[in-house]
Structure formats: structure tokens, C-alpha cells
mmCIF file with all atom_site columns, C-alpha atoms in Angstrom:
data_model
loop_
_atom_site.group_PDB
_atom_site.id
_atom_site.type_symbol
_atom_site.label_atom_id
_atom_site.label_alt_id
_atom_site.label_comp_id
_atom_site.label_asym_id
_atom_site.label_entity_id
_atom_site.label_seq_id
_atom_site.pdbx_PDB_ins_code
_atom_site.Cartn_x
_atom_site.Cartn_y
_atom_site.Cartn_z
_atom_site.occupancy
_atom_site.B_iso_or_equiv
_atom_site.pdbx_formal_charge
_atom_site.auth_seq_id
_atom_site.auth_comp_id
_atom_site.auth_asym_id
_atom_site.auth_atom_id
_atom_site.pdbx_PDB_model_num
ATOM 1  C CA . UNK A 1 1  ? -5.613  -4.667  10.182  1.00 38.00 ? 26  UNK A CA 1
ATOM 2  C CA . UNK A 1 2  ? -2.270  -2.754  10.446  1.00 46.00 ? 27  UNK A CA 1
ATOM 3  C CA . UNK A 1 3  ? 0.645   -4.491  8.663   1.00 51.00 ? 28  UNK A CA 1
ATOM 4  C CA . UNK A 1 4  ? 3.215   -5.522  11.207  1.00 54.00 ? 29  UNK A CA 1
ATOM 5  C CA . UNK A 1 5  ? 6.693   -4.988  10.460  1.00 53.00 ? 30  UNK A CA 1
ATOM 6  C CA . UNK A 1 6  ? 8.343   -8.843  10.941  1.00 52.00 ? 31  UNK A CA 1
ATOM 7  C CA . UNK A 1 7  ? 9.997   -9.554  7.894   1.00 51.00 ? 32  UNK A CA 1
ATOM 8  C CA . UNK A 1 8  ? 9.723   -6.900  6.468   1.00 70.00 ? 33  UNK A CA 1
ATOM 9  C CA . UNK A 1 9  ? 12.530  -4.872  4.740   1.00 83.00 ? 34  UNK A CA 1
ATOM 10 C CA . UNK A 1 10 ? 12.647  -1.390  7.229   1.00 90.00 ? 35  UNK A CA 1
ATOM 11 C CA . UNK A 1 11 ? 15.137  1.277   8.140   1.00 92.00 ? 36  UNK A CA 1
ATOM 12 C CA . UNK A 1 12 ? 16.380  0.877   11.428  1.00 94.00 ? 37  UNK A CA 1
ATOM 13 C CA . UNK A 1 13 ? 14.821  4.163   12.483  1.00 95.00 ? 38  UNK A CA 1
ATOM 14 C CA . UNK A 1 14 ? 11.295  3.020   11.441  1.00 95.00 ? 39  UNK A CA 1
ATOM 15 C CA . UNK A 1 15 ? 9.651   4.015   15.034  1.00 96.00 ? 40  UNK A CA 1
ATOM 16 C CA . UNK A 1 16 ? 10.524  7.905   14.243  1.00 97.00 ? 41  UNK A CA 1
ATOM 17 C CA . UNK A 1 17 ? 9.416   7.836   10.755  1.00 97.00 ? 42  UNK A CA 1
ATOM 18 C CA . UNK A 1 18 ? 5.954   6.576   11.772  1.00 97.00 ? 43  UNK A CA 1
ATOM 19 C CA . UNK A 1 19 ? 6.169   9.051   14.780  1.00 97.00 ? 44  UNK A CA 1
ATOM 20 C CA . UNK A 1 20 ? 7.153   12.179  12.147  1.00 98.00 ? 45  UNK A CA 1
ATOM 21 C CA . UNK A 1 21 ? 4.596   11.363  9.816   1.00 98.00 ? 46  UNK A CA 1
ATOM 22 C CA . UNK A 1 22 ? 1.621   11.168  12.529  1.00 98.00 ? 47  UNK A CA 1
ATOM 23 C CA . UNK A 1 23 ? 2.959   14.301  13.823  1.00 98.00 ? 48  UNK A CA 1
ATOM 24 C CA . UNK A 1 24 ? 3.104   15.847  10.179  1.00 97.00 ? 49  UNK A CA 1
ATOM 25 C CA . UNK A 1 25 ? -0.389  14.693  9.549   1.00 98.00 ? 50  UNK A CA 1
ATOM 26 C CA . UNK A 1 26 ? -1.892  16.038  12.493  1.00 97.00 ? 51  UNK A CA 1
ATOM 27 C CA . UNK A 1 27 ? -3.358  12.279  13.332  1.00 97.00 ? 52  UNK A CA 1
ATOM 28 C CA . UNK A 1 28 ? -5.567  12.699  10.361  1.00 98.00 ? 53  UNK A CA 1
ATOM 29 C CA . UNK A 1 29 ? -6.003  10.804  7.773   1.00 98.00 ? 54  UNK A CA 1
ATOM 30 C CA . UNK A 1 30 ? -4.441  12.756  4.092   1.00 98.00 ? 55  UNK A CA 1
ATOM 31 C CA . UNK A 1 31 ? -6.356  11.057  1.680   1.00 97.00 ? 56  UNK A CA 1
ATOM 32 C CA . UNK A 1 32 ? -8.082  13.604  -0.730  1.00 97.00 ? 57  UNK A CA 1
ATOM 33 C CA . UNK A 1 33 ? -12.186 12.779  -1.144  1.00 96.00 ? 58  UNK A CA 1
ATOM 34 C CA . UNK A 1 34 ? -13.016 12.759  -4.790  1.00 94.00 ? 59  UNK A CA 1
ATOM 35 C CA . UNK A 1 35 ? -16.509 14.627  -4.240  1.00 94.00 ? 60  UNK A CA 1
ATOM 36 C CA . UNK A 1 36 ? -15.541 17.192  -1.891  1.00 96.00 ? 61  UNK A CA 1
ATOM 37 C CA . UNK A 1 37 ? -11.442 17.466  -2.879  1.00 97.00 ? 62  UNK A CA 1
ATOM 38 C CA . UNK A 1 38 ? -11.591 17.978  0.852   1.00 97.00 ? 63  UNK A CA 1
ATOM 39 C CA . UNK A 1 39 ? -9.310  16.392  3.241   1.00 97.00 ? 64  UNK A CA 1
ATOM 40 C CA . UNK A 1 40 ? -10.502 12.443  4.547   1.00 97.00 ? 65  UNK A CA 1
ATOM 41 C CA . UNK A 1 41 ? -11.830 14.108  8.080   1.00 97.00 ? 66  UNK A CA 1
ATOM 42 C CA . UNK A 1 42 ? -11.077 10.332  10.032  1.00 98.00 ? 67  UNK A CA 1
ATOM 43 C CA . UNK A 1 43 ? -8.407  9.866   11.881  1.00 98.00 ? 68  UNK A CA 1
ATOM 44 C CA . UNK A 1 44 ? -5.521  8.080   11.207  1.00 97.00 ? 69  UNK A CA 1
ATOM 45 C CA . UNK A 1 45 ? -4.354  4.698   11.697  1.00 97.00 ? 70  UNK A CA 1
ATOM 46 C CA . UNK A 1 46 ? -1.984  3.347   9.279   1.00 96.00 ? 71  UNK A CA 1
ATOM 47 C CA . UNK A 1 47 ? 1.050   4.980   8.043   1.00 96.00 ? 72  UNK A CA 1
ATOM 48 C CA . UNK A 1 48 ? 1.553   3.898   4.543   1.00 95.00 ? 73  UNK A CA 1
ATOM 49 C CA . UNK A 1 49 ? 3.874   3.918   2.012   1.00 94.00 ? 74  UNK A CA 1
ATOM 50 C CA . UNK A 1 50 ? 2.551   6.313   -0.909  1.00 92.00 ? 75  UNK A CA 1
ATOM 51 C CA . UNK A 1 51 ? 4.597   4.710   -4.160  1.00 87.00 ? 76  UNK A CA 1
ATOM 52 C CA . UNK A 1 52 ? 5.813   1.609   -3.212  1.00 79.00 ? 77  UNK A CA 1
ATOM 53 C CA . UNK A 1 53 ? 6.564   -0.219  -0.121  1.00 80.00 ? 78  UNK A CA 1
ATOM 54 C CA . UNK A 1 54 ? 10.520  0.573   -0.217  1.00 81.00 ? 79  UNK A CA 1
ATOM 55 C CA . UNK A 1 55 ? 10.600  4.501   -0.315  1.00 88.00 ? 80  UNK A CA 1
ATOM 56 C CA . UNK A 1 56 ? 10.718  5.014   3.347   1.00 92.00 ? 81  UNK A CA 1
ATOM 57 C CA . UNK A 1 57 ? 11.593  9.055   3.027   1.00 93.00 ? 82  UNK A CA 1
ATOM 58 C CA . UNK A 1 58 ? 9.137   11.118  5.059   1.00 95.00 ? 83  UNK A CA 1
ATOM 59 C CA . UNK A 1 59 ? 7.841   12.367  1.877   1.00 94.00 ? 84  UNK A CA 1
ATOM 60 C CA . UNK A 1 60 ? 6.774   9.049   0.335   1.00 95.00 ? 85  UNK A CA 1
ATOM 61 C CA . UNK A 1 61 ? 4.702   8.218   3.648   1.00 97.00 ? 86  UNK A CA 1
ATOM 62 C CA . UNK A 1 62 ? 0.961   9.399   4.887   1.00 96.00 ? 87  UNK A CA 1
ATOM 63 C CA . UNK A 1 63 ? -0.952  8.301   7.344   1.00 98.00 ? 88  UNK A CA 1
ATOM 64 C CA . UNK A 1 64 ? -4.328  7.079   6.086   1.00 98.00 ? 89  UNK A CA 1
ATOM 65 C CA . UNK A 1 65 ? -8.091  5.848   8.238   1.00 98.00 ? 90  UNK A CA 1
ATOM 66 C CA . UNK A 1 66 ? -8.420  2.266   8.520   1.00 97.00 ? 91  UNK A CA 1
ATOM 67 C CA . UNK A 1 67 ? -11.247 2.707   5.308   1.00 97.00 ? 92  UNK A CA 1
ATOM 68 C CA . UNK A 1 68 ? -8.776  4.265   3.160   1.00 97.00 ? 93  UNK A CA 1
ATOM 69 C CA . UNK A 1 69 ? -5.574  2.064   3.678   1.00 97.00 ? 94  UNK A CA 1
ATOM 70 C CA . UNK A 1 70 ? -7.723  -1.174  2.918   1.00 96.00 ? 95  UNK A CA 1
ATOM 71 C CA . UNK A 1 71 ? -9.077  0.525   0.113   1.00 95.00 ? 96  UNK A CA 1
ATOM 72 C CA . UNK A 1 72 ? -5.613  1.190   -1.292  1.00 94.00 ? 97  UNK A CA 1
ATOM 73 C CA . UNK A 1 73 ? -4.006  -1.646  -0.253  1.00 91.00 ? 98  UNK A CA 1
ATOM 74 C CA . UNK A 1 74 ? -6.806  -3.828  -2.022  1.00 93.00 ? 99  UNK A CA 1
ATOM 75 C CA . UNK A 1 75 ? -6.502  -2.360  -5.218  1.00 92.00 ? 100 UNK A CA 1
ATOM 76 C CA . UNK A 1 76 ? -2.413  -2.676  -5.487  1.00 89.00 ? 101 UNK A CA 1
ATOM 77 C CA . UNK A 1 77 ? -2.887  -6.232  -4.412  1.00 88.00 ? 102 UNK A CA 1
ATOM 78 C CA . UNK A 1 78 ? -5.308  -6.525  -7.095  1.00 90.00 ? 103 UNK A CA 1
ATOM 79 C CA . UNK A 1 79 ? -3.120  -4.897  -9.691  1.00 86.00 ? 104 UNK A CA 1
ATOM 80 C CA . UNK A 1 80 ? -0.799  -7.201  -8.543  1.00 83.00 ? 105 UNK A CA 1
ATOM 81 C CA . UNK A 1 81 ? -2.392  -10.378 -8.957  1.00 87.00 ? 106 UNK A CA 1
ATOM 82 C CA . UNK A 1 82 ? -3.411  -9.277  -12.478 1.00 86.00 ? 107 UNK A CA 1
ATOM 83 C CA . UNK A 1 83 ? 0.624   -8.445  -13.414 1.00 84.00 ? 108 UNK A CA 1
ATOM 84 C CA . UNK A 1 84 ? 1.423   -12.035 -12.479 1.00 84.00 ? 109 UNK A CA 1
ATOM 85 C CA . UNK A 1 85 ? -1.054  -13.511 -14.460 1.00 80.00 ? 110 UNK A CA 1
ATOM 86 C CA . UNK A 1 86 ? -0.142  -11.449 -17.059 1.00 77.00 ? 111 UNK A CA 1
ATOM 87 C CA . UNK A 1 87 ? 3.141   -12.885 -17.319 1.00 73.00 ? 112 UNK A CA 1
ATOM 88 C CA . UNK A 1 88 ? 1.770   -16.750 -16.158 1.00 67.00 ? 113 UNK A CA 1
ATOM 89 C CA . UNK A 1 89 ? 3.138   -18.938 -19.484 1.00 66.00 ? 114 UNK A CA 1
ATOM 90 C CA . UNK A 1 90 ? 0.361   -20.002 -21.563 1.00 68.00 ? 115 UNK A CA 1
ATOM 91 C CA . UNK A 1 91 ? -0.381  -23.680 -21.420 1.00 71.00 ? 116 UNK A CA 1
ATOM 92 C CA . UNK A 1 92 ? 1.038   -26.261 -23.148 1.00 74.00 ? 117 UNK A CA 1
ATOM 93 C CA . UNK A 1 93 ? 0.095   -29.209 -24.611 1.00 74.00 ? 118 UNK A CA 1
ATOM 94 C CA . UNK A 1 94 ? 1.265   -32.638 -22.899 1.00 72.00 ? 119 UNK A CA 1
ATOM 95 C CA . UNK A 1 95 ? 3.260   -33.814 -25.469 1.00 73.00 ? 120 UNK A CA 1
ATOM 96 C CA . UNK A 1 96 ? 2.357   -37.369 -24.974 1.00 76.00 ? 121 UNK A CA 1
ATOM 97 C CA . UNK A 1 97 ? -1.045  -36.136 -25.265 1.00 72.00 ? 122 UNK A CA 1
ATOM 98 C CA . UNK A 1 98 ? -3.218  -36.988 -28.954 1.00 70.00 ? 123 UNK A CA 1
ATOM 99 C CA . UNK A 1 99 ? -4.431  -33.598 -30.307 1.00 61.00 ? 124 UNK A CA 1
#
């Protein structure tokens, strides 16, 4: 599912960024397949943000198949999950509690 843009911390000229990049793109997905090195062949659906959801300059967007933004998506969520527990406190002991 496409991310929707409520909430969400945009440029007020979002609608012809998205609009540029499909046109840059050709409506086909850029991500690179790791067998081939050949282009992903799909077409796109999602324009995403390549390094992190607040670089909003042409270059730091692609437009990505369905497949390929979950896929990406998925594993910074994951990465993300695993930085915050990372940095979760350890533990502690009650201190009313007997050892």
C-alpha cells in the first residue's frame, strides 16, 4: 500500500515532485536486480525517498514496483526496530525486590 501523505512532513510542491520523478523514470520501476544488474522491468507505483524520508530533491527520489518498495520499506523498518532496542535501558532490579 502507497504511503499517504497526512501528517507527514512535505514540501508544498510535493504533487510536481512525484509528477517529475514518474516522468524521469519513464513509469518504471529503477531498482537495479542483483542477478541480472538489469533494470526492475515492472512498472512503477511508489515514489520513494532513496536516503531518508526528508530529502525531497528530485535526486534523492525513484519510483519503485509495489514488490520493491515493500521490500525496502520492510527492511528500514526493521533496522529501525533493532536501533531502538539497541538503545532500550537494560532492566533493573525493583529495588524493593530480595535478590
Amino acid at each position: 500500500m502507497a504511503w499517504g501523505t497526512e501528517g507527514r512532513d512535505l514540501p508544498p510542491d510535493w504533487k510536481q515532485r512525484v509528477a517529475a520523478v514518474w516522468k524521469r523514470d519513464g513509469g518504471q520501476c529503477r531498482w537495479i536486480l542483483p542477478k541480472s544488474g538489469t533494470r526492475c522491468p515492472r512498472k512503477g507505483s511508489d515514489v520513494d525517498h532513496r536516503y531518508g524520508p526528508s530529502r525531497h530533491h528530485l535526486e534523492d527520489l525513484w519510483l519503485l514496483c509495489r514488490e520493491h518498495h515493500d521490500r525496502k520499506t520492510g527492511k528500514e523498518a526493521f533496522a529501525g526496530r533493532q536501533r531502538r532496542k539497541a538503545k532500550k535501558r537494560p532492566d533493573e532490579a525493583h529495588p524493593g525486590r530480595l535478590r
